[in-house]
Amino acid sequence: MSEEMHLVSDLALILISAGVMTIIFKLLKQPLVLGYIVAGFFVGPHFNLFPTVVEQASVSQWSEIGIIFLLFALGLEFSFKKLFRVGGAAIIAAIAEIVIMFCIGFVSGYLLQWTTMESVFLGGMLAMSSTTIIIKAFDDLNLKSEKFADITMVILIIQDIMAILMMVLLSTVAVSQSVNGMDMVMCILKLAFFMILWFVVGISIIPTFFRKLKNYINHETLLIFSIGLCFGMVVFATAVGFSSALGAFVMGSILSETVEAEHIERLLKSVKDLFGAIFFVSVGMMVDPQILADYWGTILVLTIIVLVVKALISSFSVLIAGEDLDTSVRVGFSLAQIGEFAFIIAALGVSLNVMNPVIYPIIVAVAVISTFTTPYCIRAANPFLRFLERKLSPKTKKVLDAYQLMGNGNKFERGWQKVITTSLARTIIFGVCSFSIVLISFKFLSPFTIEKFSDNISIPVINLINCVLTLIALSPFLLGLIRHGAHTQAVYSKLWRENRSNRIAIVAWTLLRIFGASMFVIVVLSKFFKFTNWVLVIIAIALVLFLFFSKSVLNRYVRLEENFIHNLNAKEANTEE
């Protein structure tokens, strides 16, 4: 049989076995993910009773595509605006849970005599819960309308974001084989820069494209174009040093803000289910019964950590974030499992050759056990609460109630909160856009023009043209950097009237933004011309003042901002209509 037919026969075997297991696990009322893993075990190389997959390398490539579609679909369900709207309690709880469980996982790996890198990856795997499994459990138990379920879902959203960040950082650590603080900071800054840039550019262009050509886009075209954008972002993310999963998630989150988001999600569901099934079947293929038998003690220890320690740590994290004891315990016990991100992180560690391959089936075993026990853990929250009610002293209960009231009552509602959330966000966005334009000019535009036109045009003329083009492209973003939005201006006016210290702060912040805009101009001028420092400063200040009073620049800035805001709010506006 030819290699091409081997791949076809393998896919037939995978999909038929997955389909059979889907029916069986539906009858058993268990998550389909587990059925896929069991199917993978049966068709894998470690179980010889049934036919086995021949081209495992090809299946591995298909499973990587499965990861891309899973992350793309997760991005479509995610919304940056939802993250900005969530309460501080959920954010604090999520970060506290992730940090504490990461540390516990690292120490556990060290005590199990794993390598430092394996311990780091173990911490990352144990810190994440399964969004898919928890949503399924809430549906089955009719708990989606409960308050603790809402908090749980917000924490899961934040965990998903942190998981993406963690994958980027773990990849960096694995490649460098060391934990360098400065490298980690630079990696985070690089990630933040590209995330903001991708989001702003994507929201500015993609919804506009859909809106202009809506009469020419049918179901087929929309599906093909969306998947093309996903793979395009995957390629770009990989090219700048990030994972393919990050690129898929980012494009999904961008498309989630468009009017066509739900339409894309419906069209993509079948494709996601297909490749997701292949991915989870490939996970099951790596389960070796002999390894499970040899490492049953490790599996037992990690399972106890996930089911018991993680439930208590998650409950504690929600409690210190200001929620009541009942809600905290219910949320904590809901998060007592690991799932799809544990598989993805484990696969990342194996592919980077920094993790012993035997760890993969160990993690799969722990994930399978914790998935089976998830509904029972959620139900166990009530008996545990009754136990705590009997054991806690009246004084302890009083302290917890007082802490909860203090946490819920300490709302930061002063005007500076609005200034920070509006003015600082605008400053960061316009700063990132300005920096990206300068980077493109220096890295691509300047070398290209010199290479192509230096034979016919003198270098100083080329530099002059490049400088003018760069400044023209920069001008609306620099204007956005130094101007205040209408909402921010209203807040500034109110703060200005309140007291003198507010005036000093407003003036200082405004001058700082003008200084930032001037620095971009100075950098551009110094790249293309040789001026003394004081001449550069004078020219930069003059250009910034010109930008501030230029009507043409103002019009371009207004068009850009109005287009971005319109695209950002188009989905909600369409829903209200």
Coordinates of C-alpha atoms in Angstrom, one line a residue:
M1 CA 0.0 0.0 0.0
S2 CA 1.3 3.5 -0.9
E3 CA 2.2 6.0 1.8
E4 CA -0.8 8.2 0.7
M5 CA -3.1 5.2 1.2
H6 CA -1.5 4.5 4.6
L7 CA -2.5 8.0 5.6
V8 CA -6.1 7.5 4.3
S9 CA -6.4 4.2 6.1
D10 CA -5.0 5.7 9.3
L11 CA -7.5 8.5 9.2
A12 CA -10.3 6.1 8.5
L13 CA -9.3 4.0 11.5
I14 CA -9.0 7.1 13.7
L15 CA -12.3 8.6 12.8
I16 CA -14.3 5.3 12.9
S17 CA -12.9 4.3 16.3
A18 CA -13.5 7.9 17.5
G19 CA -17.1 7.7 16.2
V20 CA -17.8 4.4 18.0
M21 CA -16.3 5.7 21.2
T22 CA -18.4 8.9 20.9
I23 CA -21.6 6.8 20.9
I24 CA -20.4 4.6 23.8
F25 CA -19.4 7.6 26.0
K26 CA -22.7 9.4 25.2
L27 CA -24.5 6.4 26.5
L28 CA -22.4 6.4 29.6
K29 CA -23.0 10.2 29.9
Q30 CA -19.3 11.0 30.0
P31 CA -17.3 13.7 28.2
L32 CA -16.5 12.9 24.6
V33 CA -12.9 14.0 25.1
L34 CA -12.4 10.9 27.1
G35 CA -13.9 8.8 24.4
Y36 CA -11.4 10.1 21.9
I37 CA -8.5 9.4 24.3
V38 CA -9.7 5.8 24.8
A39 CA -10.1 5.4 21.0
G40 CA -6.5 6.6 20.6
F41 CA -5.3 4.0 23.1
F42 CA -7.1 1.2 21.2
V43 CA -5.6 2.2 17.8
G44 CA -2.3 3.2 19.1
P45 CA 1.0 1.2 19.1
H46 CA 0.6 -0.1 22.7
F47 CA -2.6 -2.1 22.1
N48 CA -2.4 -4.9 19.5
L49 CA -5.9 -6.4 19.7
F50 CA -7.2 -4.0 17.0
P51 CA -5.6 -2.6 13.8
T52 CA -3.1 0.2 14.6
V53 CA -2.1 3.4 13.0
V54 CA 0.8 3.1 10.6
E55 CA 2.0 6.7 9.8
Q56 CA 2.2 8.1 13.3
A57 CA 4.3 11.0 12.2
S58 CA 1.6 12.1 9.7
V59 CA -1.0 11.8 12.4
S60 CA 1.1 14.0 14.7
Q61 CA 1.1 16.7 12.0
W62 CA -2.7 16.4 11.8
S63 CA -2.9 16.7 15.5
E64 CA -0.9 19.9 15.4
I65 CA -3.5 21.3 13.0
G66 CA -6.1 20.1 15.6
I67 CA -4.4 22.3 18.3
I68 CA -4.5 25.2 15.9
F69 CA -8.3 24.8 15.3
L70 CA -8.9 24.3 19.1
L71 CA -7.1 27.5 19.9
F72 CA -8.8 29.3 17.0
A73 CA -12.2 28.2 18.2
L74 CA -11.3 29.2 21.8
G75 CA -10.3 32.7 20.5
L76 CA -13.7 33.0 18.8
E77 CA -15.4 32.4 22.1
F78 CA -13.2 34.9 23.9
S79 CA -13.6 38.6 24.0
F80 CA -11.0 41.2 25.1
K81 CA -13.9 43.5 26.1
K82 CA -15.3 40.8 28.4
L83 CA -11.9 40.5 30.1
F84 CA -11.9 44.3 30.7
R85 CA -15.4 44.2 32.2
V86 CA -14.8 41.4 34.7
G87 CA -14.4 42.2 38.4
G88 CA -11.1 42.5 40.1
A89 CA -12.0 39.6 42.3
A90 CA -11.9 37.0 39.5
I91 CA -8.7 38.4 38.1
I92 CA -7.0 38.3 41.6
A93 CA -8.3 34.8 42.2
A94 CA -7.1 33.5 38.8
I95 CA -3.6 34.9 39.2
A96 CA -3.3 33.7 42.8
E97 CA -4.4 30.2 41.8
I98 CA -2.1 30.0 38.8
V99 CA 1.0 31.3 40.8
I100 CA 0.4 29.0 43.8
M101 CA -0.4 25.9 41.8
F102 CA 2.6 26.6 39.5
C103 CA 4.9 26.7 42.6
I104 CA 3.3 23.5 44.0
G105 CA 3.8 21.8 40.7
F106 CA 7.4 22.9 40.5
V107 CA 8.1 21.6 44.0
S108 CA 6.3 18.4 43.3
G109 CA 8.4 17.8 40.2
Y110 CA 11.6 18.5 42.3
L111 CA 10.5 16.0 45.0
L112 CA 9.7 13.4 42.3
Q113 CA 13.3 13.9 41.1
W114 CA 12.4 15.4 37.8
T115 CA 14.7 17.8 36.0
T116 CA 14.3 21.5 36.5
M117 CA 12.7 22.0 33.1
E118 CA 10.3 19.1 33.6
S119 CA 9.3 20.6 37.0
V120 CA 8.7 24.0 35.3
F121 CA 6.4 22.3 32.7
L122 CA 4.6 20.3 35.4
G123 CA 3.9 23.5 37.2
G124 CA 2.4 25.0 34.1
M125 CA 0.2 21.9 33.5
L126 CA -1.1 21.7 37.0
A127 CA -2.0 25.4 37.1
M128 CA -4.6 25.1 34.3
S129 CA -8.1 23.7 34.5
S130 CA -10.3 22.4 31.6
T131 CA -12.8 24.9 30.2
T132 CA -14.3 22.2 28.0
I133 CA -14.9 19.7 30.8
I134 CA -16.2 22.3 33.3
I135 CA -18.7 23.8 30.8
K136 CA -19.9 20.2 30.1
A137 CA -20.3 19.5 33.8
F138 CA -22.2 22.7 34.4
D139 CA -24.5 21.9 31.6
D140 CA -25.2 18.4 32.9
L141 CA -25.7 19.6 36.4
N142 CA -27.8 22.6 35.4
L143 CA -25.5 25.0 37.2
K144 CA -24.7 27.6 34.5
S145 CA -27.0 30.2 36.1
E146 CA -25.4 30.0 39.5
K147 CA -23.2 32.9 40.7
F148 CA -20.2 30.6 41.4
A149 CA -20.5 29.3 37.8
D150 CA -20.1 32.9 36.4
I151 CA -17.0 33.5 38.5
T152 CA -15.6 30.1 37.5
M153 CA -16.1 30.9 33.8
V154 CA -14.3 34.3 34.2
I155 CA -11.4 32.5 35.9
L156 CA -11.2 30.0 33.1
I157 CA -11.0 32.8 30.5
I158 CA -8.1 34.4 32.4
Q159 CA -6.5 30.9 32.8
D160 CA -6.7 30.4 29.0
I161 CA -5.0 33.8 28.4
M162 CA -2.3 32.9 31.0
A163 CA -1.9 29.5 29.4
I164 CA -1.1 31.1 26.1
L165 CA 1.4 33.4 27.8
M166 CA 2.8 30.5 29.7
M167 CA 3.4 28.5 26.5
V168 CA 5.3 31.4 25.0
L169 CA 7.4 31.7 28.2
L170 CA 8.0 28.0 28.5
S171 CA 9.2 27.8 24.9
T172 CA 11.6 30.6 25.6
V173 CA 12.9 28.9 28.8
A174 CA 13.2 25.6 27.0
V175 CA 15.2 27.0 24.1
S176 CA 17.6 28.9 26.4
Q177 CA 17.8 26.1 28.9
S178 CA 17.8 28.6 31.7
V179 CA 15.5 31.0 33.6
N180 CA 16.9 34.4 32.9
G181 CA 14.8 37.2 34.5
M182 CA 15.7 39.8 31.8
D183 CA 14.9 37.4 29.0
M184 CA 11.5 36.6 30.6
V185 CA 10.7 40.3 30.9
M186 CA 11.7 41.0 27.3
C187 CA 9.6 38.0 26.2
I188 CA 6.6 39.4 28.0
L189 CA 7.1 42.9 26.6
K190 CA 7.5 41.5 23.1
L191 CA 4.3 39.4 23.5
A192 CA 2.4 42.5 24.8
F193 CA 3.7 44.6 21.9
F194 CA 2.6 42.1 19.3
M195 CA -0.7 41.3 21.0
I196 CA -1.7 45.0 21.0
L197 CA -0.4 45.5 17.5
W198 CA -2.3 42.5 16.1
F199 CA -5.5 43.4 17.9
V200 CA -5.5 47.1 16.8
V201 CA -4.5 46.3 13.2
G202 CA -6.9 43.4 13.0
I203 CA -9.9 45.3 14.4
S204 CA -9.1 48.3 12.1
I205 CA -8.9 46.2 8.9
I206 CA -10.8 42.9 9.1
P207 CA -14.3 44.1 10.1
T208 CA -14.1 46.8 7.5
F209 CA -13.2 44.3 4.9
F210 CA -16.2 42.1 5.9
R211 CA -18.5 45.2 5.9
K212 CA -17.4 46.4 2.5
L213 CA -17.7 43.0 0.8
K214 CA -20.6 41.5 2.7
N215 CA -22.7 41.2 -0.5
Y216 CA -19.9 39.1 -2.1
I217 CA -19.2 36.8 0.9
N218 CA -21.3 33.6 1.2
H219 CA -20.9 30.7 3.7
E220 CA -18.2 29.0 1.8
T221 CA -16.1 32.1 1.2
L222 CA -16.4 33.2 4.9
L223 CA -15.2 29.8 6.1
I224 CA -12.3 29.7 3.6
F225 CA -11.3 33.2 4.3
S226 CA -11.5 32.8 8.2
I227 CA -9.3 29.6 8.1
G228 CA -6.9 31.4 5.7
L229 CA -6.6 34.3 8.2
C230 CA -6.0 31.8 11.0
F231 CA -3.2 30.0 9.2
G232 CA -1.8 33.4 8.1
M233 CA -1.6 34.6 11.7
V234 CA -0.1 31.2 12.7
V235 CA 2.7 31.7 10.1
F236 CA 3.3 35.3 11.2
A237 CA 3.4 34.4 14.9
T238 CA 5.8 31.6 14.2
A239 CA 8.0 34.0 12.1
V240 CA 8.3 36.5 15.0
G241 CA 9.2 33.8 17.5
F242 CA 5.9 32.7 19.0
S243 CA 3.9 29.5 19.0
S244 CA 1.4 28.5 16.3
A245 CA -1.2 28.2 19.1
L246 CA -0.8 31.8 20.0
G247 CA -1.3 32.9 16.4
A248 CA -4.5 30.9 16.1
F249 CA -5.8 32.2 19.4
V250 CA -5.1 35.8 18.5
M251 CA -6.8 35.6 15.1
G252 CA -9.8 33.9 16.8
S253 CA -10.0 36.7 19.4
I254 CA -9.8 39.4 16.6
L255 CA -12.6 37.7 14.6
S256 CA -14.7 37.3 17.8
E257 CA -15.1 41.1 17.8
T258 CA -16.6 41.2 14.3
V259 CA -20.3 41.0 13.4
E260 CA -19.6 37.7 11.6
A261 CA -18.1 36.0 14.8
E262 CA -21.1 33.7 15.6
H263 CA -21.5 32.9 11.9
I264 CA -17.8 31.9 11.7
E265 CA -18.1 29.9 14.9
R266 CA -21.0 27.9 13.5
L267 CA -19.2 27.3 10.2
L268 CA -16.0 26.3 11.9
K269 CA -17.6 23.9 14.4
S270 CA -17.5 20.8 12.2
V271 CA -13.9 21.5 11.1
K272 CA -12.9 22.1 14.8
D273 CA -14.6 18.9 15.9
L274 CA -12.9 16.9 13.2
F275 CA -9.4 18.1 13.9
G276 CA -10.0 18.2 17.6
A277 CA -11.0 14.6 17.5
I278 CA -7.7 13.7 15.7
F279 CA -5.7 15.6 18.3
F280 CA -7.3 13.9 21.3
V281 CA -7.0 10.5 19.6
S282 CA -3.3 11.2 19.0
V283 CA -3.1 11.9 22.8
G284 CA -4.6 8.5 23.5
M285 CA -2.1 6.9 21.2
M286 CA 0.7 7.9 23.5
V287 CA -0.8 6.1 26.5
D288 CA 1.4 3.1 27.3
P289 CA -0.1 0.7 29.9
Q290 CA 3.4 -0.4 30.9
I291 CA 4.4 3.2 31.8
L292 CA 1.2 3.6 33.7
A293 CA 1.9 0.4 35.6
D294 CA 5.5 1.4 36.3
Y295 CA 4.6 5.0 37.4
W296 CA 1.3 4.4 39.2
G297 CA 2.7 6.0 42.3
T298 CA 3.5 9.2 40.5
I299 CA 0.1 9.2 38.9
L300 CA -1.5 8.8 42.3
V301 CA 0.5 11.6 43.8
L302 CA -0.3 14.0 41.0
T303 CA -4.0 13.0 41.0
I304 CA -4.2 13.8 44.7
I305 CA -2.6 17.2 44.1
V306 CA -5.1 18.0 41.4
L307 CA -8.2 16.7 43.2
V308 CA -7.4 17.8 46.7
V309 CA -4.7 20.4 46.8
K310 CA -5.9 22.3 43.7
A311 CA -9.5 22.4 45.0
L312 CA -8.3 23.9 48.3
I313 CA -5.9 26.3 46.7
S314 CA -8.5 27.5 44.2
S315 CA -11.0 28.0 47.0
F316 CA -8.4 29.9 49.0
S317 CA -7.6 32.1 46.0
V318 CA -11.2 33.1 45.5
L319 CA -11.6 33.7 49.2
I320 CA -8.7 36.1 49.4
A321 CA -10.1 37.9 46.4
G322 CA -13.1 39.0 48.5
E323 CA -15.8 36.4 47.8
D324 CA -17.8 34.6 50.5
L325 CA -16.9 31.1 51.7
D326 CA -19.8 29.4 50.0
T327 CA -18.9 30.8 46.6
S328 CA -15.2 30.3 47.1
V329 CA -15.5 26.6 47.9
R330 CA -17.9 25.9 45.0
V331 CA -15.5 27.6 42.5
G332 CA -12.5 25.9 44.0
F333 CA -14.0 22.4 43.7
S334 CA -15.1 23.1 40.2
L335 CA -11.5 23.9 39.1
A336 CA -10.2 20.6 40.5
Q337 CA -9.0 19.0 37.2
I338 CA -6.6 19.5 34.3
G339 CA -7.5 19.2 30.7
E340 CA -6.7 20.2 27.1
F341 CA -4.0 22.8 28.0
A342 CA -2.2 20.2 30.0
F343 CA -2.0 18.0 26.9
I344 CA -0.8 20.9 24.8
I345 CA 1.8 22.0 27.3
A346 CA 3.0 18.4 27.7
A347 CA 3.2 18.0 23.9
L348 CA 5.2 21.2 23.7
G349 CA 7.7 19.9 26.3
V350 CA 8.2 16.7 24.4
S351 CA 8.5 18.4 21.0
L352 CA 11.2 20.7 22.5
N353 CA 13.1 17.7 23.9
V354 CA 13.1 19.1 27.4
M355 CA 10.7 16.6 28.9
N356 CA 10.9 12.9 29.2
P357 CA 8.3 11.3 26.9
V358 CA 7.0 9.1 29.7
I359 CA 5.6 12.2 31.4
Y360 CA 3.1 12.6 28.6
P361 CA 1.1 9.4 29.4
I362 CA 1.4 10.2 33.1
I363 CA -0.3 13.6 32.6
V364 CA -2.9 12.0 30.3
A365 CA -3.8 9.5 33.0
V366 CA -4.1 12.3 35.6
A367 CA -6.2 14.3 33.3
V368 CA -8.5 11.4 32.5
I369 CA -9.0 10.6 36.2
S370 CA -9.7 14.2 37.1
T371 CA -12.1 14.6 34.2
F372 CA -14.1 11.6 35.4
T373 CA -14.2 13.0 38.9
T374 CA -15.2 16.6 37.9
P375 CA -19.0 16.2 38.4
Y376 CA -18.4 14.5 41.8
C377 CA -16.0 17.2 42.9
I378 CA -18.6 19.9 42.1
R379 CA -21.2 18.0 44.1
A380 CA -18.7 17.4 47.0
A381 CA -18.5 21.2 47.6
N382 CA -21.8 21.2 49.6
P383 CA -20.8 18.4 52.1
F384 CA -17.4 20.1 52.5
L385 CA -19.1 23.5 53.2
R386 CA -21.3 21.8 55.8
F387 CA -18.2 20.3 57.4
L388 CA -16.6 23.8 57.5
E389 CA -19.7 25.3 59.0
R390 CA -19.4 22.8 61.9
K391 CA -15.7 23.2 62.4
L392 CA -15.2 27.0 62.0
S393 CA -15.5 29.0 65.2
P394 CA -17.9 32.0 65.3
K395 CA -14.9 34.3 65.6
T396 CA -13.4 32.9 62.3
K397 CA -16.7 33.3 60.5
K398 CA -16.9 36.9 61.7
V399 CA -13.4 37.6 60.4
L400 CA -14.3 36.1 57.0
D401 CA -17.5 38.1 56.8
A402 CA -15.7 41.3 57.6
Y403 CA -13.0 40.6 55.0
Q404 CA -15.6 39.9 52.4
L405 CA -17.4 43.2 53.1
M406 CA -14.1 45.1 53.0
G407 CA -13.2 43.5 49.7
N408 CA -16.5 44.3 48.1
G409 CA -16.8 47.7 49.5
N410 CA -13.4 49.0 48.6
K411 CA -14.3 50.1 45.1
F412 CA -11.9 52.5 43.5
E413 CA -14.3 55.0 41.9
R414 CA -12.2 58.2 41.8
G415 CA -11.7 60.1 38.6
W416 CA -8.1 58.8 38.2
Q417 CA -9.4 55.3 37.6
K418 CA -11.2 56.6 34.5
V419 CA -8.1 58.5 33.4
I420 CA -5.9 55.4 33.8
T421 CA -8.3 53.1 31.9
T422 CA -8.8 55.6 29.0
S423 CA -5.8 57.8 28.7
L424 CA -3.2 55.2 29.5
A425 CA -4.8 52.6 27.2
R426 CA -4.8 55.2 24.3
T427 CA -1.2 56.1 25.1
I428 CA -0.1 52.4 25.0
I429 CA -2.1 51.7 21.8
F430 CA -0.8 54.7 19.9
G431 CA 2.7 54.2 21.2
V432 CA 2.7 50.6 20.0
C433 CA 1.4 51.6 16.6
S434 CA 4.1 54.4 16.3
F435 CA 6.9 52.0 17.3
S436 CA 5.7 49.4 14.7
I437 CA 5.8 52.0 12.0
V438 CA 9.3 53.1 12.9
L439 CA 10.3 49.5 13.0
I440 CA 8.9 48.8 9.6
S441 CA 10.6 51.9 8.2
F442 CA 14.0 51.0 9.6
K443 CA 13.9 47.3 8.9
F444 CA 12.2 47.1 5.6
L445 CA 11.5 50.4 3.9
S446 CA 14.9 52.0 4.2
P447 CA 16.9 48.9 3.1
F448 CA 14.5 48.2 0.2
T449 CA 14.6 51.7 -1.2
I450 CA 18.4 52.0 -0.9
E451 CA 18.9 48.6 -2.6
K452 CA 16.4 49.3 -5.5
F453 CA 17.0 53.0 -6.2
S454 CA 20.6 53.9 -5.0
D455 CA 21.9 53.5 -8.6
N456 CA 19.7 56.3 -9.9
I457 CA 19.0 58.5 -6.9
S458 CA 21.5 59.8 -4.3
I459 CA 21.4 58.4 -0.8
P460 CA 20.5 61.7 0.9
V461 CA 17.5 62.1 -1.4
I462 CA 16.3 58.5 -0.7
N463 CA 16.7 59.2 3.1
L464 CA 14.7 62.4 2.7
I465 CA 11.9 60.5 0.9
N466 CA 12.0 57.7 3.5
C467 CA 11.9 60.3 6.4
V468 CA 8.9 62.1 4.9
L469 CA 7.0 58.9 4.3
T470 CA 7.7 57.6 7.8
L471 CA 6.6 60.9 9.4
I472 CA 3.4 61.0 7.3
A473 CA 2.6 57.5 8.3
L474 CA 3.4 58.3 11.9
S475 CA 1.5 61.6 12.1
P476 CA -2.0 60.5 13.0
F477 CA -0.7 58.1 15.7
L478 CA 1.6 60.8 17.2
L479 CA -1.4 63.1 17.2
G480 CA -3.4 60.4 19.0
L481 CA -0.5 60.1 21.5
I482 CA -0.6 63.8 22.5
R483 CA -4.4 64.5 22.2
H484 CA -7.0 63.6 24.8
G485 CA -10.1 61.6 23.9
A486 CA -13.5 63.3 24.5
H487 CA -14.3 61.1 27.5
T488 CA -10.8 61.7 29.0
Q489 CA -11.1 65.4 28.4
A490 CA -14.3 65.5 30.4
V491 CA -12.7 63.7 33.3
Y492 CA -9.6 66.0 33.2
S493 CA -11.9 69.0 33.3
K494 CA -13.6 67.7 36.4
L495 CA -10.3 66.8 38.1
W496 CA -8.8 70.2 37.2
R497 CA -11.6 72.0 39.1
E498 CA -11.2 69.8 42.2
N499 CA -7.7 70.8 43.5
R500 CA -4.3 72.0 42.5
S501 CA -2.5 68.7 42.9
N502 CA -4.7 67.3 40.1
R503 CA -3.7 70.1 37.9
I504 CA 0.0 69.4 38.4
A505 CA -0.5 65.7 37.7
I506 CA -2.6 66.4 34.5
V507 CA 0.0 68.9 33.2
A508 CA 2.9 66.4 34.0
W509 CA 1.1 63.5 32.3
T510 CA 0.3 65.7 29.2
L511 CA 4.0 66.9 28.9
L512 CA 5.1 63.3 29.3
R513 CA 3.0 62.2 26.3
I514 CA 4.3 65.2 24.2
F515 CA 7.8 64.1 25.2
G516 CA 7.1 60.6 24.0
A517 CA 5.8 61.8 20.7
S518 CA 8.9 64.1 20.3
M519 CA 11.2 61.1 20.9
F520 CA 9.6 59.2 18.0
V521 CA 10.3 62.2 15.7
I522 CA 13.9 62.5 17.1
V523 CA 14.6 58.8 16.4
V524 CA 13.3 59.1 12.8
L525 CA 15.3 62.2 12.1
S526 CA 18.5 60.9 13.6
K527 CA 18.2 57.7 11.5
F528 CA 18.1 59.5 8.2
F529 CA 20.0 62.8 8.9
K530 CA 23.0 63.9 10.9
F531 CA 21.9 66.7 13.1
T532 CA 23.3 68.0 16.4
N533 CA 21.2 67.1 19.4
W534 CA 19.8 70.6 20.0
V535 CA 18.7 70.9 16.3
L536 CA 17.0 67.5 16.6
V537 CA 15.1 68.7 19.6
I538 CA 14.0 71.9 18.0
I539 CA 12.8 70.2 14.8
A540 CA 11.0 67.5 16.8
I541 CA 9.1 70.0 18.9
A542 CA 8.3 72.1 15.9
L543 CA 6.9 69.0 14.1
V544 CA 4.9 67.9 17.1
L545 CA 3.3 71.4 17.4
F546 CA 2.6 71.3 13.6
L547 CA 0.9 67.9 14.0
F548 CA -1.2 69.3 16.9
F549 CA -2.6 72.1 14.8
S550 CA -2.7 70.5 11.4
K551 CA -6.3 69.9 10.2
S552 CA -5.3 67.3 7.6
V553 CA -3.5 65.2 10.2
L554 CA -6.5 65.7 12.6
N555 CA -8.9 64.5 9.9
R556 CA -6.8 61.3 9.3
Y557 CA -6.5 60.7 13.0
V558 CA -10.3 61.1 13.5
R559 CA -11.0 58.7 10.6
L560 CA -8.7 56.1 12.0
E561 CA -10.1 56.3 15.5
E562 CA -13.8 56.4 14.4
N563 CA -13.2 53.4 12.1
F564 CA -11.6 51.5 15.0
I565 CA -14.3 52.3 17.5
H566 CA -17.0 51.5 15.0
N567 CA -15.5 48.1 14.3
L568 CA -15.0 47.4 17.9
N569 CA -18.6 48.1 18.8
A570 CA -20.2 46.9 15.6
K571 CA -21.0 43.4 17.1
E572 CA -22.8 44.8 20.1
A573 CA -24.6 47.4 18.0
N574 CA -25.8 44.7 15.6
T575 CA -27.0 42.5 18.5
E576 CA -29.1 45.4 19.9
E577 CA -30.7 46.0 16.5

